[in-house]
XYZ file of C-alpha atoms in Angstrom:
385
model
C 22.997 1.622 -10.702
C 20.248 1.896 -8.104
C 18.567 -1.288 -6.884
C 15.253 -1.838 -8.708
C 16.932 -1.423 -12.106
C 17.748 -4.500 -14.116
C 21.355 -5.161 -14.782
C 23.575 -8.219 -15.508
C 25.247 -9.897 -12.646
C 29.055 -9.998 -12.287
C 30.826 -13.464 -12.634
C 31.743 -15.599 -15.667
C 29.016 -18.206 -14.920
C 26.209 -15.688 -14.908
C 27.112 -13.116 -17.467
C 24.016 -11.860 -19.265
C 21.680 -13.385 -16.672
C 19.301 -10.660 -15.182
C 18.732 -10.173 -11.510
C 15.027 -10.425 -12.299
C 15.554 -14.080 -13.633
C 17.514 -14.899 -10.412
C 14.758 -13.861 -8.101
C 13.254 -17.174 -7.537
C 16.614 -18.716 -6.410
C 17.176 -15.794 -4.226
C 13.774 -16.206 -2.679
C 14.374 -19.865 -2.075
C 17.659 -18.969 -0.343
C 15.971 -16.445 1.921
C 13.330 -19.197 2.911
C 16.065 -21.769 3.471
C 17.998 -19.475 5.802
C 14.950 -18.769 7.973
C 14.340 -22.501 8.230
C 18.096 -23.073 9.146
C 17.606 -20.466 11.976
C 14.215 -21.734 13.126
C 15.472 -23.104 16.599
C 17.288 -19.880 17.289
C 14.311 -17.812 16.262
C 11.907 -19.855 18.356
C 14.153 -19.498 21.460
C 14.302 -15.746 20.815
C 10.510 -15.484 20.565
C 10.111 -17.768 23.669
C 12.613 -15.742 25.736
C 10.551 -12.541 25.052
C 7.243 -14.287 25.685
C 8.281 -15.857 28.980
C 9.282 -12.558 30.516
C 6.667 -10.000 29.431
C 7.551 -6.364 30.130
C 5.458 -3.176 29.756
C 6.052 -0.210 27.502
C 9.469 1.515 27.906
C 10.481 -1.165 30.393
C 11.480 -3.899 27.923
C 15.059 -4.370 29.156
C 15.046 -8.117 29.060
C 13.604 -8.243 25.408
C 16.093 -5.601 24.396
C 18.934 -7.673 25.677
C 17.783 -10.828 24.072
C 17.236 -9.195 20.695
C 20.593 -7.312 20.588
C 22.459 -10.344 21.767
C 20.730 -12.271 18.988
C 22.246 -10.101 16.403
C 25.564 -9.609 18.078
C 25.954 -13.438 18.099
C 24.758 -14.130 14.560
C 27.711 -15.718 12.594
C 30.080 -14.626 11.475
C 31.074 -12.596 14.499
C 30.339 -8.842 14.381
C 28.641 -9.135 10.995
C 25.749 -7.035 12.229
C 26.562 -3.581 13.491
C 24.426 -3.351 16.627
C 23.547 -0.128 18.499
C 21.996 -0.826 21.869
C 19.801 1.803 23.348
C 19.227 3.523 20.109
C 17.605 6.801 20.603
C 15.495 5.313 23.496
C 16.665 3.147 26.398
C 14.964 0.016 25.185
C 15.128 0.628 21.383
C 17.973 -0.762 19.098
C 19.286 -0.762 15.649
C 21.088 -3.686 13.837
C 22.526 -3.099 10.474
C 24.088 -5.456 7.845
C 25.437 -4.403 4.420
C 27.485 -6.333 1.754
C 31.259 -5.562 2.028
C 30.998 -3.700 -1.272
C 28.290 -1.364 0.123
C 30.501 -0.122 2.920
C 32.511 2.455 0.975
C 31.427 6.079 1.211
C 30.141 6.243 -2.362
C 28.222 2.984 -2.133
C 26.668 3.877 1.238
C 25.356 7.044 -0.326
C 23.647 5.019 -3.014
C 22.458 2.114 -0.803
C 18.904 1.125 -0.666
C 17.842 1.082 3.052
C 15.264 -1.516 4.019
C 14.001 -1.704 7.597
C 12.443 -4.514 9.547
C 10.651 -3.448 12.685
C 10.512 -5.466 15.879
C 7.927 -4.791 18.654
C 8.276 -6.526 22.068
C 6.264 -4.845 24.789
C 3.458 -6.724 26.593
C 0.184 -5.902 28.233
C -0.386 -5.558 32.014
C -1.660 -8.630 33.735
C -1.852 -10.860 30.599
C 1.534 -10.747 29.032
C 1.991 -11.082 25.326
C -1.661 -11.195 24.562
C -0.916 -9.198 21.327
C 1.853 -11.586 20.151
C 4.657 -8.971 20.080
C 7.161 -11.710 20.696
C 6.120 -13.077 17.325
C 6.537 -9.576 15.738
C 10.059 -9.419 17.035
C 10.730 -12.973 15.742
C 9.249 -12.219 12.279
C 11.266 -8.987 11.913
C 14.509 -10.805 12.908
C 13.767 -13.718 10.685
C 13.015 -11.682 7.674
C 16.199 -9.780 7.967
C 18.348 -12.915 8.252
C 16.542 -14.303 5.142
C 17.175 -11.166 3.066
C 20.812 -11.079 4.154
C 21.446 -14.696 3.196
C 19.829 -14.119 -0.269
C 22.050 -11.154 -0.900
C 25.174 -12.982 0.314
C 24.589 -15.704 -2.275
C 25.216 -13.237 -5.071
C 28.717 -12.691 -6.399
C 28.126 -8.905 -6.707
C 25.190 -7.746 -4.635
C 23.805 -4.345 -5.165
C 24.316 -1.606 -2.526
C 21.709 -2.379 0.075
C 21.493 -1.964 3.880
C 19.368 -4.289 5.813
C 18.299 -2.612 8.923
C 16.429 -3.994 11.992
C 14.754 -1.405 14.279
C 13.725 -2.347 17.738
C 10.683 -0.307 18.564
C 9.431 -0.255 22.126
C 6.051 0.863 23.639
C 3.532 0.149 20.968
C 0.827 -0.749 23.453
C 1.073 2.471 25.447
C 3.109 5.554 24.719
C 3.993 5.377 20.913
C 7.630 4.303 20.832
C 7.771 4.587 17.044
C 6.650 8.158 17.250
C 9.409 8.984 19.722
C 11.800 7.291 17.184
C 10.432 9.266 14.264
C 10.993 12.510 16.290
C 14.543 11.438 17.091
C 15.336 10.771 13.359
C 15.528 6.990 13.542
C 13.562 6.563 10.329
C 15.598 9.079 8.240
C 16.961 7.707 4.938
C 14.949 4.390 5.118
C 13.463 3.613 1.837
C 10.785 0.935 2.735
C 9.886 -0.611 6.139
C 8.312 -3.992 6.888
C 6.642 -5.680 9.828
C 3.793 -8.063 10.418
C 1.264 -8.452 13.334
C -0.397 -11.488 14.608
C -4.204 -11.784 14.100
C -6.990 -14.198 13.474
C -6.666 -14.049 9.696
C -4.213 -13.378 6.934
C -4.588 -9.862 5.486
C -1.991 -7.832 3.523
C -3.636 -4.662 4.846
C -6.370 -3.705 7.469
C -7.688 -0.201 8.045
C -5.996 0.541 11.390
C -7.988 3.208 13.090
C -6.408 6.607 13.938
C -6.421 7.254 17.697
C -6.519 10.803 19.092
C -6.691 11.546 22.760
C -9.146 14.205 24.062
C -8.635 15.423 27.610
C -11.743 16.673 29.394
C -11.372 18.018 33.008
C -14.433 18.330 35.381
C -14.217 20.946 38.072
C -16.607 20.757 41.021
C -17.709 23.220 43.779
C -17.415 22.115 47.440
C -20.333 22.389 49.841
C -21.465 20.703 53.005
C -23.061 17.428 51.954
C -25.635 17.374 54.821
C -26.346 21.040 55.597
C -26.598 22.567 52.097
C -25.665 20.097 49.270
C -27.518 22.259 46.672
C -24.698 24.723 46.897
C -22.162 22.142 45.516
C -21.313 21.096 42.008
C -20.474 17.393 41.722
C -17.633 16.813 39.256
C -17.651 13.059 39.723
C -21.335 12.854 38.810
C -20.650 14.878 35.687
C -17.808 12.549 34.549
C -20.007 9.473 35.235
C -22.846 10.858 33.237
C -20.479 11.650 30.354
C -19.093 8.094 30.390
C -22.567 6.666 30.426
C -23.718 8.729 27.530
C -20.526 8.021 25.506
C -21.146 4.303 26.179
C -24.663 4.477 24.808
C -23.459 6.578 21.849
C -21.032 3.733 20.778
C -23.925 1.672 19.471
C -24.726 4.398 16.968
C -21.288 5.255 15.543
C -19.831 3.991 12.328
C -17.907 0.816 12.074
C -14.618 2.660 11.359
C -15.061 4.939 14.412
C -13.815 4.129 17.898
C -14.493 5.731 21.182
C -12.447 4.300 24.045
C -12.570 4.614 27.834
C -10.527 7.063 29.732
C -6.838 6.523 29.102
C -3.555 8.417 29.374
C -1.622 8.942 26.155
C 1.303 10.901 24.966
C 0.924 10.706 21.236
C -1.798 10.490 18.594
C -1.712 7.344 16.454
C -2.365 7.879 12.689
C -4.103 5.389 10.354
C -1.773 3.135 8.356
C -1.424 4.478 4.960
C -2.023 1.666 2.486
C 0.641 0.964 -0.167
C -1.093 -1.074 -2.777
C 1.997 -1.928 -4.783
C 3.676 -3.273 -1.630
C 0.708 -5.239 -0.448
C -0.007 -6.821 -3.796
C 3.687 -7.868 -4.133
C 3.505 -9.332 -0.588
C 0.206 -11.318 -1.463
C 1.943 -12.779 -4.602
C 4.762 -14.013 -2.458
C 2.503 -15.147 0.349
C 0.294 -17.147 -2.006
C 3.247 -19.085 -3.225
C 3.895 -20.165 0.414
C 0.483 -21.254 0.923
C -1.005 -18.211 2.689
C -4.861 -17.905 2.138
C -5.674 -14.261 2.422
C -9.092 -12.699 2.990
C -10.681 -10.766 0.190
C -9.616 -7.307 -0.869
C -13.104 -6.131 0.009
C -12.933 -7.575 3.471
C -9.393 -6.048 3.822
C -10.461 -2.541 2.953
C -13.686 -2.597 4.962
C -12.751 -4.519 8.023
C -11.133 -2.101 10.507
C -8.468 -3.325 12.907
C -7.129 -1.678 16.093
C -4.694 1.325 16.208
C -0.838 1.206 15.980
C 1.922 3.672 15.993
C 3.151 2.069 12.767
C 0.552 4.331 11.100
C 2.713 7.266 11.992
C 5.619 5.491 10.360
C 3.735 5.225 7.033
C 3.486 9.086 6.923
C 7.316 9.358 6.748
C 8.313 6.283 4.759
C 6.482 3.616 2.622
C 5.717 0.460 4.592
C 3.694 -2.607 4.976
C 2.030 -3.939 8.098
C 0.169 -7.256 7.149
C -1.616 -9.340 9.663
C -1.188 -13.099 10.027
C -2.988 -16.130 11.481
C -1.152 -17.872 14.267
C -3.224 -21.126 14.502
C -5.768 -19.921 17.014
C -9.258 -18.344 16.723
C -8.602 -16.576 20.069
C -8.964 -12.729 20.092
C -5.978 -10.439 20.657
C -5.670 -9.048 24.169
C -7.063 -12.152 25.794
C -5.409 -14.828 28.016
C -6.071 -17.333 25.306
C -4.143 -15.298 22.730
C -1.238 -15.119 25.201
C -1.063 -18.898 25.254
C -1.425 -19.059 21.464
C 1.441 -16.550 20.911
C 3.783 -18.722 22.995
C 2.696 -22.023 21.276
C 4.798 -24.197 18.997
C 1.971 -24.103 16.452
C 2.502 -20.325 16.083
C 6.071 -20.815 14.864
C 5.040 -22.245 11.533
C 2.846 -19.252 10.711
C 5.364 -16.702 12.031
C 8.262 -18.007 9.952
C 6.018 -18.415 6.876
C 5.117 -14.615 7.027
C 8.765 -13.869 7.710
C 9.687 -15.620 4.424
C 6.823 -13.615 2.630
C 8.361 -10.388 3.842
C 11.943 -11.266 2.885
C 10.806 -12.316 -0.537
C 8.889 -9.038 -0.933
C 12.054 -7.089 0.102
C 13.821 -8.809 -2.731
C 11.336 -7.837 -5.259
C 11.769 -4.217 -3.929
C 15.388 -4.537 -4.710
C 15.430 -6.335 -7.938
C 12.034 -5.854 -9.797
C 12.336 -3.128 -12.328
C 10.056 -0.170 -11.527
C 8.518 -1.601 -8.250
C 10.349 0.730 -5.965
C 9.242 3.827 -7.986
C 5.666 2.540 -7.841
C 5.834 1.970 -4.084
C 7.283 5.553 -3.743
C 4.368 6.873 -6.013
C 1.756 5.122 -3.981
C 3.225 6.790 -0.960
C 3.222 10.154 -2.377
C -0.383 9.896 -3.621
C -1.672 8.641 -0.341
C 0.142 11.166 1.589
C -1.376 13.865 -0.619
C -4.791 12.404 -0.221
C -4.559 12.323 3.520
C -3.373 15.800 3.614
C -6.287 16.984 1.460
C -8.829 15.206 3.649
C -7.346 16.728 6.730
C -7.613 20.176 5.086
C -11.281 19.869 4.176
C -12.423 18.194 7.347
């Protein structure tokens, strides 16, 4: 029987008790495990924060994260693949013993938790990617512990993907192209912010390259014969800068940058984020309104591209500071002890949401249907534009 369908548990003491009825104890166990691992998780986050590395160069963070899972007791319980598809990417996988037979593996629900860990030049972890890595690891530990507490857990694979180069380059897009997201059913991650939001409209980012060609001439003798490419570029920049005041709130025009991939907007999955909000509210998370959520654009992220190949959720969470992302003040906040409470709380909400995906009848199919409809809607809009 597939996860997401209600069935009696095995074991004399629990015969006739549905998995749905046991969800709350399972969620409590997930939260307990995250609390039990709090010191290890804080050390993990701090180790990444204290040695910031740029896109595709996250060798220290890669080592810290892979060692974290390799050393998680009992020994070798997580199957860790270092340098997975990319030099600084990784994959860590855990499945209950009964899920490791060929037949069970084919039926297993595969849930992915994503970790980011690249930093910004000059200001370190000013976007809190050390906390993203911590949240992904913590949620995976919590989900595993909940499943281990069952006498006969369903066939499920808990997968952690280390995804480098979000800030510059689009590491998740490289991983999509390399097949890293193949067979995943749902993916989870959370991003630090100034507020708690189950979804924000992340802006699609497309690079347009414009080249200016000049014509050389003698600057003193006959300058009128020349064509000044630099002047043309400066004028274009100045005009675009003025135009930015008049563009719509959901549009963005950035200064010249070098990019290798287009970032897509994050496809919302209402069934996922409503489930996440239900769990978050039980933990005391106060969310912004749905209207603010759907009308308040955020930045851009390569997670958007992931949501075009697999259903996913990318909530934002407050870390105890009003500082803005990509500032020195946010770097300090991302490494603070205060941020730990908020990071672990959102990890619990993600683990609890993953348990709902596994055990709540019909939820997985609603998530898949939301995904299909949004994908069709996006494809239609791209056709008519």
